Amino acid sequence: MPNFSSQRFSIAPMLDWTDRHCRYFHRQLTGDTLLYTEMVTTGAIIHGKGDYLAYSEAEHPVALQLGGSDPAALAQCAKLAEQRGYDEVNLNVGCPSDRVQNGRFGACLMAEANLVADAVKAMRDVVSIPVTVKTRIGIDELDSYEFLTDFIGTVAGRGECETFIIHARKAWLSGLSPKENREIPPLDYPRVYQLKRDFPQLTIALNGGVKTLEEVLTHLQHLDGVMMGREAYQNPGILAQVDQTLFGRQHPAANPVEVVRAMYPYIEAELAKGTYLGHVTRHMLGLFQGIPGARQWRRHLSENAHKPGADVRVLEAALALVADKIPQEA
């Protein structure tokens, strides 16, 4: 088995989407992919009433993405994450949303390389698990290659950060919504490739616009890793091919019907705790994309998963609309 970087393939954290149900579902499709939590603020972890670090042991390898800018608070949260068994802590220096900027974290921190470096160093000093940074290639008018290399050089040097996940777009901190910031600024893959050539000692992974495993393989000729975003959510079936294509391992439950049924014990346990079926099944809607009956599958779940008393029988009924249309080799 080749010694692949832990960053070789991962799924991008998405606010209000990458919850523990989503991660558990993705893990049924791929065993080797690194999964990320949605961004959790240091304030929520330290002062919040809920358990913002909850996850299932089945999710490993799993990384906690933190939002914050206070080195002491980040170090406290990183320590808690390690105690809870997370495999990595990641600092978000890429999210451009207003609510993130108002808290002085996310992409606006690209303008404060020394603060980011101090935050990473503070976390590294108290944990033994990897501390990584997810960032953009620039913000607003600060988008030259020199700006990017200065930022990376400072955080890698002063902060001792060894791993960066680079979203290959700049971020506009005003004038664009987070959704527009994922689509309007142009992608610049060559800039990320150049970064790896200029910092060969660092682990550099790329994020942004990746839709196929063929694209992943192309990027891996230049970089250490690739992070897939929206495609993994809209077309999760693609993840069933990841272990074999990217890691040389056959994942046991590549058949989408088997994947759905593998979720039943988890769903039943969650229903017993009071979770609504729809909170889990919303992540499964795109599983049969490209297969006849996929629309009926989505419609049945969308219309019935939120009804009182909805349970796995809703899934069985939805499967009946699509299962007999799946090629046997799927």
Short mmCIF file of C-alpha atoms in Angstrom, two decimals:
data_model
loop_
_atom_site.label_atom_id
_atom_site.label_comp_id
_atom_site.label_asym_id
_atom_site.label_seq_id
_atom_site.Cartn_x
_atom_site.Cartn_y
_atom_site.Cartn_z
CA MET A 1 0.00 0.00 0.00
CA PRO A 2 1.63 3.31 -1.04
CA ASN A 3 2.18 5.85 1.72
CA PHE A 4 -0.30 8.49 0.56
CA SER A 5 -0.60 11.91 2.17
CA SER A 6 -3.54 12.12 4.57
CA GLN A 7 -4.67 15.02 2.39
CA ARG A 8 -4.72 12.97 -0.83
CA PHE A 9 -8.49 13.26 -1.03
CA SER A 10 -10.92 15.06 1.26
CA ILE A 11 -14.42 16.52 1.23
CA ALA A 12 -14.74 20.26 1.75
CA PRO A 13 -16.40 21.52 4.93
CA MET A 14 -19.61 23.43 4.22
CA LEU A 15 -21.47 25.58 6.74
CA ASP A 16 -24.90 24.22 7.66
CA TRP A 17 -24.29 21.08 5.63
CA THR A 18 -21.31 18.99 6.72
CA ASP A 19 -22.96 17.77 9.90
CA ARG A 20 -22.35 14.42 11.58
CA HIS A 21 -25.17 12.75 9.59
CA CYS A 22 -23.55 13.86 6.35
CA ARG A 23 -20.14 12.57 7.43
CA TYR A 24 -21.53 9.21 8.55
CA PHE A 25 -23.24 8.82 5.17
CA HIS A 26 -20.10 9.75 3.24
CA ARG A 27 -18.14 7.21 5.25
CA GLN A 28 -20.42 4.43 3.95
CA LEU A 29 -19.20 5.31 0.46
CA THR A 30 -15.49 5.78 1.08
CA GLY A 31 -13.23 4.58 3.85
CA ASP A 32 -10.05 6.48 2.95
CA THR A 33 -11.34 10.00 2.32
CA LEU A 34 -10.52 12.60 4.98
CA LEU A 35 -13.78 14.13 6.24
CA TYR A 36 -14.13 17.61 7.73
CA THR A 37 -16.66 19.06 10.12
CA GLU A 38 -18.42 22.23 9.14
CA MET A 39 -16.63 25.24 10.60
CA VAL A 40 -17.18 25.53 14.36
CA THR A 41 -16.28 28.77 16.12
CA THR A 42 -14.12 28.80 19.21
CA GLY A 43 -16.90 30.70 20.99
CA ALA A 44 -19.43 27.95 20.31
CA ILE A 45 -17.10 25.26 21.64
CA ILE A 46 -15.99 27.18 24.74
CA HIS A 47 -19.25 28.93 25.66
CA GLY A 48 -21.99 27.09 23.76
CA LYS A 49 -24.59 24.94 25.50
CA GLY A 50 -24.50 22.07 22.99
CA ASP A 51 -21.76 19.55 22.26
CA TYR A 52 -20.18 21.04 19.16
CA LEU A 53 -17.50 18.35 19.01
CA ALA A 54 -19.86 15.35 18.75
CA TYR A 55 -19.10 12.82 16.04
CA SER A 56 -19.28 9.07 15.45
CA GLU A 57 -16.23 6.84 15.74
CA ALA A 58 -17.15 5.52 12.29
CA GLU A 59 -16.23 8.91 10.79
CA HIS A 60 -12.45 8.51 11.15
CA PRO A 61 -10.32 9.92 9.65
CA VAL A 62 -12.08 13.17 10.56
CA ALA A 63 -10.81 16.73 11.01
CA LEU A 64 -12.31 19.55 13.05
CA GLN A 65 -12.41 22.88 11.24
CA LEU A 66 -12.17 25.84 13.59
CA GLY A 67 -13.18 29.45 13.07
CA GLY A 68 -11.50 32.05 15.24
CA SER A 69 -8.56 34.43 15.54
CA ASP A 70 -7.60 34.37 19.22
CA PRO A 71 -4.56 32.09 19.59
CA ALA A 72 -5.36 31.16 23.19
CA ALA A 73 -8.97 30.21 22.39
CA LEU A 74 -7.89 28.26 19.31
CA ALA A 75 -5.28 26.40 21.35
CA GLN A 76 -7.91 25.53 23.98
CA CYS A 77 -10.24 24.17 21.28
CA ALA A 78 -7.47 22.27 19.52
CA LYS A 79 -6.61 20.57 22.79
CA LEU A 80 -10.26 19.61 23.31
CA ALA A 81 -10.39 18.26 19.76
CA GLU A 82 -7.36 16.07 20.34
CA GLN A 83 -8.81 14.80 23.61
CA ARG A 84 -12.02 13.87 21.77
CA GLY A 85 -10.04 11.88 19.20
CA TYR A 86 -10.11 14.12 16.11
CA ASP A 87 -7.39 13.27 13.58
CA GLU A 88 -6.61 16.87 12.56
CA VAL A 89 -7.45 20.47 13.42
CA ASN A 90 -7.92 22.91 10.54
CA LEU A 91 -8.06 26.70 10.76
CA ASN A 92 -10.48 28.40 8.38
CA VAL A 93 -8.80 31.31 6.60
CA GLY A 94 -10.99 31.08 3.52
CA CYS A 95 -14.67 31.67 4.36
CA PRO A 96 -15.84 35.09 3.10
CA SER A 97 -19.28 35.31 4.72
CA ASP A 98 -20.30 38.46 6.63
CA ARG A 99 -21.00 36.61 9.86
CA VAL A 100 -17.47 35.20 9.72
CA GLN A 101 -15.81 38.56 9.00
CA ASN A 102 -17.69 40.20 11.86
CA GLY A 103 -16.07 37.69 14.19
CA ARG A 104 -12.63 38.45 12.70
CA PHE A 105 -12.00 35.06 11.22
CA GLY A 106 -12.25 33.38 7.87
CA ALA A 107 -10.81 34.92 4.69
CA CYS A 108 -10.22 38.37 6.21
CA LEU A 109 -7.37 36.79 8.20
CA MET A 110 -5.33 36.50 5.00
CA ALA A 111 -4.47 40.16 5.61
CA GLU A 112 -3.05 39.23 9.04
CA ALA A 113 -0.43 36.57 8.31
CA ASN A 114 1.40 37.08 11.61
CA LEU A 115 -1.80 36.56 13.60
CA VAL A 116 -2.57 33.38 11.63
CA ALA A 117 0.99 32.18 12.24
CA ASP A 118 0.68 32.86 15.97
CA ALA A 119 -2.65 31.01 16.07
CA VAL A 120 -1.25 27.95 14.30
CA LYS A 121 1.84 27.94 16.53
CA ALA A 122 -0.33 28.19 19.65
CA MET A 123 -2.31 25.15 18.52
CA ARG A 124 0.76 23.17 17.48
CA ASP A 125 2.34 23.79 20.87
CA VAL A 126 -0.47 21.99 22.72
CA VAL A 127 -1.41 19.10 20.37
CA SER A 128 0.38 16.30 18.56
CA ILE A 129 -2.21 15.89 15.77
CA PRO A 130 -1.71 17.89 12.54
CA VAL A 131 -2.74 21.56 12.50
CA THR A 132 -3.58 22.69 8.97
CA VAL A 133 -4.80 25.87 7.28
CA LYS A 134 -7.47 26.23 4.59
CA THR A 135 -7.17 29.49 2.71
CA ARG A 136 -7.76 31.30 -0.60
CA ILE A 137 -5.23 32.56 -3.15
CA GLY A 138 -5.99 36.16 -2.17
CA ILE A 139 -8.60 38.64 -0.96
CA ASP A 140 -9.94 41.79 -2.59
CA GLU A 141 -7.01 43.72 -4.10
CA LEU A 142 -4.48 41.61 -2.19
CA ASP A 143 -4.31 38.97 -4.88
CA SER A 144 -0.78 38.97 -6.28
CA TYR A 145 1.31 35.82 -6.24
CA GLU A 146 3.79 37.68 -4.04
CA PHE A 147 1.06 38.32 -1.47
CA LEU A 148 0.18 34.62 -1.45
CA THR A 149 3.78 33.46 -1.07
CA ASP A 150 4.37 35.99 1.73
CA PHE A 151 1.30 34.68 3.54
CA ILE A 152 2.27 31.02 3.12
CA GLY A 153 5.90 31.73 3.99
CA THR A 154 4.94 33.52 7.20
CA VAL A 155 2.44 30.91 8.38
CA ALA A 156 4.77 28.04 7.44
CA GLY A 157 7.80 29.70 9.03
CA ARG A 158 6.66 31.57 12.11
CA GLY A 159 3.61 29.34 12.58
CA GLU A 160 5.35 26.05 11.71
CA CYS A 161 2.36 25.05 9.57
CA GLU A 162 3.22 22.15 7.27
CA THR A 163 -0.08 21.66 5.41
CA PHE A 164 -2.22 24.09 3.44
CA ILE A 165 -5.47 23.48 1.55
CA ILE A 166 -5.76 26.21 -1.07
CA HIS A 167 -9.11 27.21 -2.55
CA ALA A 168 -7.88 28.30 -5.99
CA ARG A 169 -10.02 31.46 -6.08
CA LYS A 170 -9.59 34.83 -4.44
CA ALA A 171 -12.34 36.01 -2.10
CA TRP A 172 -14.17 39.32 -2.29
CA LEU A 173 -14.93 40.35 1.28
CA SER A 174 -17.69 42.73 0.21
CA GLY A 175 -20.07 42.77 -2.73
CA LEU A 176 -20.33 38.99 -3.21
CA SER A 177 -22.28 36.41 -1.24
CA PRO A 178 -20.51 33.23 -0.06
CA LYS A 179 -22.23 31.37 -2.91
CA GLU A 180 -21.02 33.95 -5.45
CA ASN A 181 -17.53 33.74 -3.94
CA ARG A 182 -17.52 30.03 -4.81
CA GLU A 183 -18.43 30.75 -8.44
CA ILE A 184 -17.53 34.24 -9.70
CA PRO A 185 -13.82 34.75 -8.93
CA PRO A 186 -11.97 32.73 -11.57
CA LEU A 187 -10.14 29.55 -10.66
CA ASP A 188 -6.35 29.69 -10.91
CA TYR A 189 -4.98 26.16 -10.61
CA PRO A 190 -1.54 27.05 -12.06
CA ARG A 191 -0.99 29.45 -9.16
CA VAL A 192 -1.49 26.60 -6.67
CA TYR A 193 0.80 24.34 -8.73
CA GLN A 194 3.46 27.06 -8.61
CA LEU A 195 3.05 27.31 -4.85
CA LYS A 196 3.93 23.64 -4.51
CA ARG A 197 6.99 24.11 -6.71
CA ASP A 198 8.13 27.06 -4.60
CA PHE A 199 7.40 25.33 -1.28
CA PRO A 200 8.21 21.67 -2.06
CA GLN A 201 8.64 20.86 1.64
CA LEU A 202 5.00 21.72 2.39
CA THR A 203 1.93 19.55 1.87
CA ILE A 204 -0.28 21.48 -0.55
CA ALA A 205 -3.83 20.40 -1.44
CA LEU A 206 -6.19 22.11 -3.87
CA ASN A 207 -9.88 22.97 -3.53
CA GLY A 208 -12.31 24.59 -5.95
CA GLY A 209 -14.32 23.47 -8.97
CA VAL A 210 -13.30 19.79 -8.91
CA LYS A 211 -16.07 17.64 -10.38
CA THR A 212 -14.55 14.29 -11.46
CA LEU A 213 -12.01 11.79 -10.21
CA GLU A 214 -10.18 12.22 -13.51
CA GLU A 215 -9.65 15.88 -12.59
CA VAL A 216 -8.44 14.76 -9.15
CA LEU A 217 -5.83 12.50 -10.74
CA THR A 218 -4.65 15.36 -12.97
CA HIS A 219 -4.21 17.68 -9.99
CA LEU A 220 -2.38 14.94 -8.06
CA GLN A 221 0.33 15.01 -10.72
CA HIS A 222 1.22 18.48 -9.37
CA LEU A 223 0.02 18.48 -5.76
CA ASP A 224 -0.23 16.37 -2.61
CA GLY A 225 -3.99 16.38 -2.31
CA VAL A 226 -7.37 17.46 -3.64
CA MET A 227 -10.47 18.56 -1.73
CA MET A 228 -13.82 18.07 -3.48
CA GLY A 229 -16.70 20.38 -2.60
CA ARG A 230 -20.18 20.65 -4.06
CA GLU A 231 -19.91 17.62 -6.36
CA ALA A 232 -19.54 15.35 -3.32
CA TYR A 233 -22.81 16.71 -1.94
CA GLN A 234 -24.82 16.89 -5.16
CA ASN A 235 -23.55 13.57 -6.54
CA PRO A 236 -22.36 11.54 -3.53
CA GLY A 237 -22.29 8.34 -5.58
CA ILE A 238 -18.97 9.54 -7.01
CA LEU A 239 -17.42 8.81 -3.61
CA ALA A 240 -18.00 5.08 -4.06
CA GLN A 241 -15.14 5.03 -6.59
CA VAL A 242 -12.65 7.02 -4.52
CA ASP A 243 -11.02 4.21 -2.53
CA GLN A 244 -10.29 2.13 -5.62
CA THR A 245 -9.36 4.97 -8.00
CA LEU A 246 -7.27 7.09 -5.64
CA PHE A 247 -6.09 4.66 -2.96
CA GLY A 248 -6.01 1.31 -4.76
CA ARG A 249 -8.49 -0.28 -2.34
CA GLN A 250 -11.91 -1.76 -2.96
CA HIS A 251 -14.56 -0.30 -0.67
CA PRO A 252 -17.04 -3.03 0.36
CA ALA A 253 -20.31 -1.13 -0.09
CA ALA A 254 -20.00 0.54 -3.48
CA ASN A 255 -23.54 -0.46 -4.51
CA PRO A 256 -25.86 2.48 -3.73
CA VAL A 257 -28.70 0.23 -2.54
CA GLU A 258 -26.32 -1.43 -0.07
CA VAL A 259 -25.15 2.01 1.05
CA VAL A 260 -28.73 3.07 1.82
CA ARG A 261 -29.41 -0.09 3.82
CA ALA A 262 -26.10 0.24 5.64
CA MET A 263 -27.48 3.51 6.99
CA TYR A 264 -30.54 1.85 8.62
CA PRO A 265 -28.99 0.99 12.02
CA TYR A 266 -27.60 4.50 12.31
CA ILE A 267 -30.92 6.06 11.29
CA GLU A 268 -32.89 3.93 13.73
CA ALA A 269 -30.53 4.89 16.56
CA GLU A 270 -30.88 8.56 15.62
CA LEU A 271 -34.68 8.35 15.41
CA ALA A 272 -34.70 6.87 18.91
CA LYS A 273 -32.83 9.98 20.11
CA GLY A 274 -35.44 12.26 18.55
CA THR A 275 -33.68 13.12 15.28
CA TYR A 276 -36.03 13.70 12.34
CA LEU A 277 -35.54 11.33 9.42
CA GLY A 278 -35.20 14.25 7.01
CA HIS A 279 -32.15 15.57 8.86
CA VAL A 280 -30.29 12.44 7.76
CA THR A 281 -31.87 11.75 4.38
CA ARG A 282 -31.30 15.28 3.02
CA HIS A 283 -27.69 14.21 2.51
CA MET A 284 -28.74 11.12 0.56
CA LEU A 285 -30.95 12.77 -2.07
CA GLY A 286 -28.33 12.81 -4.83
CA LEU A 287 -27.10 9.25 -4.34
CA PHE A 288 -28.74 7.85 -7.48
CA GLN A 289 -27.85 10.74 -9.79
CA GLY A 290 -27.70 9.58 -13.40
CA ILE A 291 -29.76 6.44 -12.72
CA PRO A 292 -33.37 6.08 -14.00
CA GLY A 293 -35.70 6.63 -11.06
CA ALA A 294 -33.40 9.12 -9.33
CA ARG A 295 -36.00 11.86 -9.55
CA GLN A 296 -38.68 9.65 -8.00
CA TRP A 297 -36.21 8.70 -5.22
CA ARG A 298 -35.56 12.36 -4.44
CA ARG A 299 -39.21 13.31 -4.61
CA HIS A 300 -40.38 10.50 -2.33
CA LEU A 301 -37.79 11.34 0.32
CA SER A 302 -38.39 15.08 0.05
CA GLU A 303 -42.15 14.67 0.45
CA ASN A 304 -42.19 12.03 3.18
CA ALA A 305 -39.02 12.19 5.32
CA HIS A 306 -40.29 15.14 7.37
CA LYS A 307 -43.68 13.64 8.20
CA PRO A 308 -44.37 12.66 11.83
CA GLY A 309 -43.30 9.08 12.49
CA ALA A 310 -41.23 8.79 9.29
CA ASP A 311 -38.75 5.92 9.57
CA VAL A 312 -36.71 3.56 7.38
CA ARG A 313 -39.91 2.39 5.68
CA VAL A 314 -39.83 5.71 3.82
CA LEU A 315 -36.39 4.78 2.49
CA GLU A 316 -37.53 1.30 1.52
CA ALA A 317 -40.44 2.75 -0.43
CA ALA A 318 -38.10 5.22 -2.13
CA LEU A 319 -35.67 2.40 -3.00
CA ALA A 320 -38.49 0.50 -4.68
CA LEU A 321 -38.72 3.37 -7.18
CA VAL A 322 -35.10 3.09 -8.26
CA ALA A 323 -33.48 -0.19 -7.15
CA ASP A 324 -34.58 -2.35 -10.08
CA LYS A 325 -33.16 0.22 -12.52
CA ILE A 326 -29.57 0.01 -11.25
CA PRO A 327 -27.13 -1.97 -13.47
CA GLN A 328 -26.02 -5.12 -11.70
CA GLU A 329 -22.36 -4.15 -11.78
CA ALA A 330 -23.07 -0.86 -9.97
#
